[in-house]
């Protein structure tokens, strides 16, 4: 193996990265290990990390507060784009990786590190997301991916390694779901979820962490109003809040009503299908509210074309291509479309459902006088005949030629 004197490790304190520090020491000739944790809203998962990192062999631990930047510069651009991977996934893990990896690169360059190490598996998408970001900001930096090198083949063997090296873990063999948590979402993979025939155990105590199942939600609906300015959320129920506070408030409200649960078999970038269960309560509310507001504020052609952009944008985020010219260009297009996406959206939350309950905007393109079924003085219905004749001319001509050639 190539020798490195100083390695910066993307450190979460989870199963993978907990055993990586001693493994690097053993297999890379005892280099200095600097651990870096990006705080994107993991909450209590960051408690006690410094002591754990140092005890297992790191020389120091950086814990970087990235929450505000995460929401403003990654979540909001994706929300404004309306990007959902394969129609359902709100990209919670996907856009968290570039911001963490970017900060890790910055620290690695400041510390004069020879390499950056991550704990992503060789089967997953995260290895691509981390490494494309590293290449974007430090193209000559060495990269170590233990899952592509070591002899460990499963999470069971990881637990064996941890126990043999007296590394404390927060999971057991029975609760060994692979989870990723941040301010935006929580994902669940593994164990019984690996069989798509198994129903997720939403009502099982301890499975859901950001909310409850729809069956356990209150029997009374609750209303929420989200206010937007130029496509970005600025207030909830009339209260101006910071981006982080908006997500946190809607997470609590959506979680209470069983909102934002997605059970998805998705196509990973590396080619395989995987099954995951996602909790995104606040995100589901924000996406619905934004979509509803756009139906008022965007003209037909822009709205329809933007849906094509949303699909491509989602792929770029999912594939780890955040720091690319195309993603930046699409964001510029999206920002232009959002200039008049301003207004208030009222939604009703009830047992996992988000129900439209009224929308207003100073830039609404909806004209009641034109749309009405009652008498109006601004729309001449006779004009439709000429429009239909011209619009249907190709169909008419083809039918006439077909009849002639029979």
Short mmCIF file of C-alpha atoms in Angstrom, two decimals:
data_model
loop_
_atom_site.label_atom_id
_atom_site.label_comp_id
_atom_site.label_asym_id
_atom_site.label_seq_id
_atom_site.Cartn_x
_atom_site.Cartn_y
_atom_site.Cartn_z
CA UNK A 1 0.00 0.00 0.00
CA UNK A 2 1.09 3.57 -0.64
CA UNK A 3 2.37 5.29 2.48
CA UNK A 4 0.73 8.42 3.82
CA UNK A 5 1.94 10.51 6.73
CA UNK A 6 -1.31 12.35 7.44
CA UNK A 7 -4.83 11.22 6.54
CA UNK A 8 -8.05 13.17 7.01
CA UNK A 9 -11.01 10.88 7.68
CA UNK A 10 -14.67 11.66 7.02
CA UNK A 11 -15.86 10.63 10.48
CA UNK A 12 -19.42 10.03 11.64
CA UNK A 13 -18.74 7.78 14.61
CA UNK A 14 -20.94 5.11 13.04
CA UNK A 15 -19.98 1.51 12.50
CA UNK A 16 -17.87 2.03 9.37
CA UNK A 17 -15.81 5.00 10.48
CA UNK A 18 -15.44 3.72 14.04
CA UNK A 19 -13.30 0.82 12.88
CA UNK A 20 -11.51 2.69 10.11
CA UNK A 21 -9.19 4.65 12.42
CA UNK A 22 -7.46 1.58 13.92
CA UNK A 23 -7.55 -0.14 10.52
CA UNK A 24 -5.69 2.79 8.93
CA UNK A 25 -3.15 2.73 11.75
CA UNK A 26 -2.57 -0.98 11.22
CA UNK A 27 -2.42 -0.96 7.43
CA UNK A 28 -0.84 2.37 6.50
CA UNK A 29 2.22 2.35 8.79
CA UNK A 30 0.71 4.30 11.66
CA UNK A 31 -0.10 7.64 9.97
CA UNK A 32 -1.59 10.61 11.79
CA UNK A 33 -5.37 10.48 11.51
CA UNK A 34 -7.39 13.69 11.64
CA UNK A 35 -11.13 13.07 11.91
CA UNK A 36 -13.68 15.51 10.49
CA UNK A 37 -17.42 15.45 11.17
CA UNK A 38 -19.74 17.73 9.23
CA UNK A 39 -22.74 18.74 11.33
CA UNK A 40 -25.67 18.76 8.91
CA UNK A 41 -28.21 18.10 11.63
CA UNK A 42 -27.38 14.67 13.03
CA UNK A 43 -28.24 15.91 16.52
CA UNK A 44 -27.21 13.63 19.38
CA UNK A 45 -25.27 11.38 17.01
CA UNK A 46 -22.40 13.87 17.40
CA UNK A 47 -22.36 13.59 21.21
CA UNK A 48 -19.14 12.11 22.55
CA UNK A 49 -17.48 11.89 19.13
CA UNK A 50 -14.29 13.69 20.10
CA UNK A 51 -13.56 11.34 22.99
CA UNK A 52 -14.34 8.33 20.82
CA UNK A 53 -12.20 9.52 17.90
CA UNK A 54 -9.19 10.28 20.08
CA UNK A 55 -9.55 7.02 22.03
CA UNK A 56 -9.53 4.97 18.82
CA UNK A 57 -6.41 6.68 17.46
CA UNK A 58 -7.21 10.06 15.89
CA UNK A 59 -4.97 12.99 16.78
CA UNK A 60 -7.88 15.46 16.69
CA UNK A 61 -11.48 15.86 15.61
CA UNK A 62 -13.07 18.76 13.77
CA UNK A 63 -16.84 19.13 14.16
CA UNK A 64 -17.97 21.65 11.56
CA UNK A 65 -21.39 23.31 11.86
CA UNK A 66 -22.69 23.24 8.28
CA UNK A 67 -26.44 23.34 8.93
CA UNK A 68 -27.24 26.85 7.69
CA UNK A 69 -25.10 26.45 4.57
CA UNK A 70 -26.62 23.02 4.01
CA UNK A 71 -30.15 24.41 3.85
CA UNK A 72 -29.44 27.64 1.96
CA UNK A 73 -26.92 26.39 -0.60
CA UNK A 74 -27.93 22.76 -1.16
CA UNK A 75 -31.48 22.03 0.05
CA UNK A 76 -33.13 25.22 -1.21
CA UNK A 77 -31.62 25.07 -4.74
CA UNK A 78 -32.82 21.47 -5.03
CA UNK A 79 -36.26 22.36 -3.65
CA UNK A 80 -36.60 25.26 -6.10
CA UNK A 81 -35.72 22.89 -8.92
CA UNK A 82 -38.45 20.50 -7.75
CA UNK A 83 -35.89 17.70 -8.04
CA UNK A 84 -36.95 14.23 -6.88
CA UNK A 85 -34.93 11.19 -7.83
CA UNK A 86 -37.15 8.65 -9.59
CA UNK A 87 -40.21 10.63 -8.60
CA UNK A 88 -40.10 10.08 -4.84
CA UNK A 89 -36.68 10.41 -3.21
CA UNK A 90 -36.09 13.92 -1.83
CA UNK A 91 -32.30 13.46 -1.98
CA UNK A 92 -31.55 13.78 1.74
CA UNK A 93 -28.31 11.81 1.71
CA UNK A 94 -27.37 12.85 -1.82
CA UNK A 95 -26.94 16.59 -1.29
CA UNK A 96 -25.47 16.19 2.20
CA UNK A 97 -22.36 14.49 0.84
CA UNK A 98 -20.98 17.32 -1.34
CA UNK A 99 -21.08 19.91 1.44
CA UNK A 100 -19.37 17.55 3.91
CA UNK A 101 -16.76 16.45 1.39
CA UNK A 102 -16.01 20.07 0.41
CA UNK A 103 -15.32 21.00 4.02
CA UNK A 104 -13.16 17.89 4.48
CA UNK A 105 -11.06 18.93 1.49
CA UNK A 106 -10.64 22.43 2.93
CA UNK A 107 -9.40 20.98 6.24
CA UNK A 108 -7.16 18.45 4.49
CA UNK A 109 -5.47 21.23 2.50
CA UNK A 110 -5.10 23.39 5.63
CA UNK A 111 -3.59 20.48 7.58
CA UNK A 112 -1.24 19.48 4.75
CA UNK A 113 -2.73 15.99 4.52
CA UNK A 114 -1.55 13.41 1.99
CA UNK A 115 -4.90 11.68 1.62
CA UNK A 116 -8.59 11.72 2.44
CA UNK A 117 -10.36 8.58 3.63
CA UNK A 118 -14.07 7.80 3.63
CA UNK A 119 -16.11 4.85 4.88
CA UNK A 120 -18.43 4.44 1.91
CA UNK A 121 -18.96 0.94 0.58
CA UNK A 122 -17.97 -0.17 -2.89
CA UNK A 123 -21.63 -0.90 -3.65
CA UNK A 124 -23.09 2.49 -2.83
CA UNK A 125 -23.57 5.94 -4.28
CA UNK A 126 -21.76 7.84 -1.51
CA UNK A 127 -18.30 6.78 -2.64
CA UNK A 128 -18.96 8.58 -5.93
CA UNK A 129 -20.38 11.67 -4.22
CA UNK A 130 -17.40 12.02 -1.90
CA UNK A 131 -14.76 11.34 -4.50
CA UNK A 132 -16.18 13.59 -7.22
CA UNK A 133 -16.19 16.46 -4.73
CA UNK A 134 -12.60 15.70 -3.72
CA UNK A 135 -11.59 15.71 -7.40
CA UNK A 136 -13.35 19.04 -7.90
CA UNK A 137 -11.38 20.82 -5.15
CA UNK A 138 -8.18 18.78 -4.69
CA UNK A 139 -7.61 16.79 -7.90
CA UNK A 140 -4.18 15.54 -6.78
CA UNK A 141 -5.29 14.40 -3.30
CA UNK A 142 -4.90 10.72 -2.44
CA UNK A 143 -8.14 8.87 -1.70
CA UNK A 144 -8.51 5.83 0.56
CA UNK A 145 -11.70 3.74 0.52
CA UNK A 146 -11.23 0.85 2.98
CA UNK A 147 -14.35 -0.99 1.78
CA UNK A 148 -12.58 -1.41 -1.55
CA UNK A 149 -9.41 -2.71 0.11
CA UNK A 150 -9.99 -4.60 3.34
CA UNK A 151 -11.05 -8.21 3.79
CA UNK A 152 -14.17 -7.32 5.78
CA UNK A 153 -17.23 -8.34 3.75
CA UNK A 154 -20.25 -7.49 5.88
CA UNK A 155 -21.56 -5.37 8.72
CA UNK A 156 -21.46 -8.48 10.92
CA UNK A 157 -17.71 -8.72 10.32
CA UNK A 158 -17.38 -5.00 11.06
CA UNK A 159 -19.01 -5.58 14.44
CA UNK A 160 -16.61 -8.49 15.05
CA UNK A 161 -13.66 -6.19 14.29
CA UNK A 162 -15.01 -3.48 16.60
CA UNK A 163 -15.49 -5.92 19.46
CA UNK A 164 -11.99 -7.33 18.98
CA UNK A 165 -10.55 -3.81 19.19
CA UNK A 166 -12.77 -2.70 22.10
CA UNK A 167 -14.47 -0.04 20.03
CA UNK A 168 -17.85 0.99 21.54
CA UNK A 169 -20.85 0.92 19.19
CA UNK A 170 -24.33 2.38 19.44
CA UNK A 171 -25.93 -0.50 17.56
CA UNK A 172 -26.40 -4.19 18.19
CA UNK A 173 -26.54 -7.11 15.81
CA UNK A 174 -30.34 -7.07 16.12
CA UNK A 175 -30.80 -3.34 15.38
CA UNK A 176 -28.16 -3.10 12.71
CA UNK A 177 -30.08 -1.01 10.15
CA UNK A 178 -27.87 1.14 7.98
CA UNK A 179 -29.09 4.66 8.70
CA UNK A 180 -28.20 8.15 7.57
CA UNK A 181 -29.60 11.10 9.47
CA UNK A 182 -29.43 14.82 8.90
CA UNK A 183 -31.60 17.90 9.26
CA UNK A 184 -33.59 16.98 6.15
CA UNK A 185 -34.23 13.26 6.51
CA UNK A 186 -33.49 9.84 7.95
CA UNK A 187 -32.88 6.79 5.75
CA UNK A 188 -33.20 3.12 6.71
CA UNK A 189 -31.63 0.22 4.80
CA UNK A 190 -30.74 -3.40 5.50
CA UNK A 191 -32.12 -6.23 7.67
CA UNK A 192 -35.76 -7.03 6.80
CA UNK A 193 -35.89 -4.12 4.34
CA UNK A 194 -33.58 -5.96 1.97
CA UNK A 195 -36.59 -8.04 0.89
CA UNK A 196 -39.06 -5.78 -0.98
CA UNK A 197 -41.83 -8.21 0.00
CA UNK A 198 -41.55 -7.12 3.64
CA UNK A 199 -43.68 -4.24 4.82
CA UNK A 200 -41.69 -1.61 6.77
CA UNK A 201 -42.38 -1.81 10.50
CA UNK A 202 -43.51 1.81 10.84
CA UNK A 203 -45.41 1.16 14.06
CA UNK A 204 -42.62 -0.82 15.70
CA UNK A 205 -41.12 1.18 18.60
CA UNK A 206 -37.79 2.70 17.68
CA UNK A 207 -38.04 2.25 13.91
CA UNK A 208 -39.24 5.74 13.02
CA UNK A 209 -37.25 8.55 14.61
CA UNK A 210 -38.59 11.73 13.02
CA UNK A 211 -42.29 11.02 13.42
CA UNK A 212 -45.01 8.43 13.73
CA UNK A 213 -46.85 6.14 11.34
CA UNK A 214 -50.06 7.52 9.80
CA UNK A 215 -52.07 5.10 11.95
CA UNK A 216 -50.54 6.62 15.09
CA UNK A 217 -51.06 10.23 13.99
CA UNK A 218 -53.74 12.45 15.60
CA UNK A 219 -57.35 11.96 14.54
CA UNK A 220 -57.73 15.70 13.93
CA UNK A 221 -56.20 17.49 10.95
CA UNK A 222 -53.89 20.47 11.40
CA UNK A 223 -53.32 23.40 9.04
CA UNK A 224 -49.98 24.97 8.19
CA UNK A 225 -49.18 27.96 5.99
CA UNK A 226 -45.79 28.25 4.32
CA UNK A 227 -44.69 31.59 2.84
CA UNK A 228 -42.23 31.86 -0.04
CA UNK A 229 -40.19 34.66 -1.58
CA UNK A 230 -38.66 33.96 -4.99
CA UNK A 231 -39.11 30.24 -4.48
CA UNK A 232 -37.50 30.05 -1.03
CA UNK A 233 -39.44 29.42 2.21
CA UNK A 234 -39.28 32.40 4.55
CA UNK A 235 -42.05 31.88 7.13
CA UNK A 236 -44.30 29.27 8.72
CA UNK A 237 -47.77 30.32 9.91
CA UNK A 238 -46.77 33.95 9.48
CA UNK A 239 -43.63 33.67 11.61
CA UNK A 240 -40.38 34.64 9.89
CA UNK A 241 -37.76 31.98 10.59
CA UNK A 242 -34.22 31.10 9.55
CA UNK A 243 -33.84 28.36 6.94
CA UNK A 244 -32.75 25.84 9.58
CA UNK A 245 -35.60 26.78 11.90
CA UNK A 246 -38.13 26.39 9.08
CA UNK A 247 -37.00 22.84 8.35
CA UNK A 248 -36.93 21.96 12.06
CA UNK A 249 -40.42 23.37 12.67
CA UNK A 250 -41.92 21.55 9.69
CA UNK A 251 -40.11 18.34 10.64
CA UNK A 252 -41.82 18.40 14.02
CA UNK A 253 -45.21 19.23 12.53
CA UNK A 254 -44.97 16.72 9.68
CA UNK A 255 -43.61 14.01 11.93
CA UNK A 256 -46.53 14.46 14.30
CA UNK A 257 -48.95 13.71 11.45
CA UNK A 258 -47.08 10.83 9.82
CA UNK A 259 -46.03 12.93 6.81
CA UNK A 260 -43.15 12.17 4.46
CA UNK A 261 -42.67 8.38 4.64
CA UNK A 262 -41.35 6.84 1.42
CA UNK A 263 -40.67 3.16 0.74
CA UNK A 264 -38.61 3.07 -2.44
CA UNK A 265 -36.75 0.55 -4.57
CA UNK A 266 -34.32 2.82 -6.38
CA UNK A 267 -31.70 2.45 -9.09
CA UNK A 268 -28.27 3.19 -7.67
CA UNK A 269 -25.68 4.90 -9.81
CA UNK A 270 -23.45 1.81 -9.68
CA UNK A 271 -26.15 -0.22 -11.43
CA UNK A 272 -27.97 -2.24 -8.79
CA UNK A 273 -31.38 -1.75 -7.27
CA UNK A 274 -31.65 -1.08 -3.55
CA UNK A 275 -34.55 -0.68 -1.17
CA UNK A 276 -34.72 2.14 1.34
CA UNK A 277 -37.26 3.71 3.67
CA UNK A 278 -37.03 7.47 4.06
CA UNK A 279 -38.44 9.88 6.62
CA UNK A 280 -38.64 13.43 5.26
CA UNK A 281 -41.55 15.11 7.08
CA UNK A 282 -40.60 18.77 6.70
CA UNK A 283 -39.22 18.25 3.23
CA UNK A 284 -42.44 16.65 2.00
CA UNK A 285 -44.41 19.68 3.22
CA UNK A 286 -42.02 22.14 1.57
CA UNK A 287 -42.01 20.29 -1.74
CA UNK A 288 -45.81 20.16 -1.87
CA UNK A 289 -46.18 23.81 -0.91
CA UNK A 290 -43.63 24.90 -3.51
CA UNK A 291 -45.24 22.80 -6.25
CA UNK A 292 -48.67 24.25 -5.48
CA UNK A 293 -47.37 27.83 -5.56
CA UNK A 294 -45.67 27.25 -8.91
CA UNK A 295 -48.97 26.18 -10.48
CA UNK A 296 -50.19 29.74 -9.85
CA UNK A 297 -47.04 31.67 -10.68
CA UNK A 298 -45.43 29.92 -13.66
CA UNK A 299 -46.75 30.00 -17.20
CA UNK A 300 -47.56 26.68 -18.86
CA UNK A 301 -44.46 26.35 -21.04
CA UNK A 302 -42.04 27.23 -18.23
CA UNK A 303 -43.79 24.89 -15.79
CA UNK A 304 -43.72 21.99 -18.24
CA UNK A 305 -40.11 22.54 -19.29
CA UNK A 306 -39.05 22.94 -15.68
CA UNK A 307 -40.33 19.42 -14.94
CA UNK A 308 -37.78 18.11 -17.46
CA UNK A 309 -35.04 20.11 -15.77
CA UNK A 310 -36.14 18.79 -12.38
CA UNK A 311 -35.57 15.21 -13.47
CA UNK A 312 -32.07 15.93 -14.79
CA UNK A 313 -31.24 18.05 -11.74
CA UNK A 314 -32.23 15.15 -9.47
CA UNK A 315 -29.95 12.79 -11.38
CA UNK A 316 -27.01 15.18 -11.05
CA UNK A 317 -27.54 15.45 -7.29
CA UNK A 318 -28.03 11.72 -6.85
CA UNK A 319 -24.97 10.93 -8.99
CA UNK A 320 -22.72 13.24 -6.95
CA UNK A 321 -22.29 15.80 -9.72
CA UNK A 322 -23.12 18.86 -7.63
CA UNK A 323 -19.91 20.71 -8.45
CA UNK A 324 -20.29 20.58 -12.23
CA UNK A 325 -20.96 23.21 -14.91
CA UNK A 326 -24.27 21.59 -15.83
CA UNK A 327 -25.65 21.63 -12.29
CA UNK A 328 -24.63 25.28 -11.92
CA UNK A 329 -26.21 26.16 -15.27
CA UNK A 330 -29.46 24.39 -14.35
CA UNK A 331 -29.53 26.26 -11.04
CA UNK A 332 -29.19 29.53 -12.96
CA UNK A 333 -32.19 28.55 -15.08
CA UNK A 334 -34.18 27.54 -12.00
CA UNK A 335 -33.40 30.82 -10.22
CA UNK A 336 -34.72 32.75 -13.23
CA UNK A 337 -37.99 30.80 -13.08
CA UNK A 338 -38.39 31.61 -9.39
CA UNK A 339 -38.46 35.41 -9.66
CA UNK A 340 -42.25 35.53 -9.20
CA UNK A 341 -42.73 32.40 -7.09
CA UNK A 342 -43.83 34.39 -4.06
CA UNK A 343 -46.89 33.84 -1.91
CA UNK A 344 -48.56 31.79 0.81
CA UNK A 345 -49.63 28.15 0.61
CA UNK A 346 -52.04 26.67 3.13
CA UNK A 347 -51.98 22.90 3.60
CA UNK A 348 -53.97 20.47 5.73
CA UNK A 349 -52.03 17.62 7.35
CA UNK A 350 -53.94 14.48 8.21
CA UNK A 351 -52.65 10.95 8.84
CA UNK A 352 -49.84 10.96 6.30
CA UNK A 353 -51.71 13.11 3.78
CA UNK A 354 -50.92 16.64 2.62
CA UNK A 355 -54.10 18.29 1.34
CA UNK A 356 -54.20 21.62 -0.52
CA UNK A 357 -56.18 24.20 1.44
CA UNK A 358 -55.68 27.50 -0.42
CA UNK A 359 -52.95 29.49 -2.16
CA UNK A 360 -52.42 33.23 -2.73
CA UNK A 361 -49.74 35.14 -4.61
CA UNK A 362 -49.33 38.73 -5.84
CA UNK A 363 -47.93 37.18 -9.04
CA UNK A 364 -50.73 34.70 -9.65
CA UNK A 365 -51.42 34.08 -13.34
CA UNK A 366 -54.86 32.71 -12.52
CA UNK A 367 -57.54 35.14 -13.70
CA UNK A 368 -60.97 34.25 -12.24
CA UNK A 369 -62.78 36.31 -14.84
CA UNK A 370 -61.21 34.35 -17.70
CA UNK A 371 -61.47 30.95 -16.02
CA UNK A 372 -65.05 31.30 -14.80
CA UNK A 373 -67.90 29.11 -16.10
CA UNK A 374 -70.24 32.06 -15.55
CA UNK A 375 -70.73 34.94 -17.96
CA UNK A 376 -67.61 36.98 -18.64
CA UNK A 377 -66.63 39.92 -20.87
CA UNK A 378 -62.97 39.18 -21.55
CA UNK A 379 -63.00 35.84 -23.39
CA UNK A 380 -64.71 35.32 -26.72
CA UNK A 381 -65.55 31.63 -26.90
CA UNK A 382 -66.11 31.84 -30.66
CA UNK A 383 -62.35 32.42 -31.05
CA UNK A 384 -61.78 28.77 -30.08
CA UNK A 385 -63.12 27.54 -33.43
CA UNK A 386 -60.34 29.14 -35.46
CA UNK A 387 -57.73 27.99 -32.97
CA UNK A 388 -58.94 24.39 -33.16
CA UNK A 389 -59.02 24.48 -36.96
CA UNK A 390 -55.38 25.55 -37.12
CA UNK A 391 -54.22 23.36 -34.26
CA UNK A 392 -55.95 20.33 -35.79
CA UNK A 393 -54.90 21.02 -39.39
CA UNK A 394 -52.10 18.38 -39.46
CA UNK A 395 -54.53 15.74 -38.17
CA UNK A 396 -57.15 16.73 -40.75
CA UNK A 397 -54.66 16.73 -43.64
CA UNK A 398 -53.32 13.29 -42.71
CA UNK A 399 -56.83 11.87 -42.47
CA UNK A 400 -57.71 13.27 -45.90
CA UNK A 401 -54.53 11.84 -47.50
CA UNK A 402 -55.10 8.44 -45.84
CA UNK A 403 -58.67 8.34 -47.17
CA UNK A 404 -57.50 9.32 -50.64
CA UNK A 405 -54.87 6.56 -50.74
CA UNK A 406 -57.16 3.74 -49.68
#
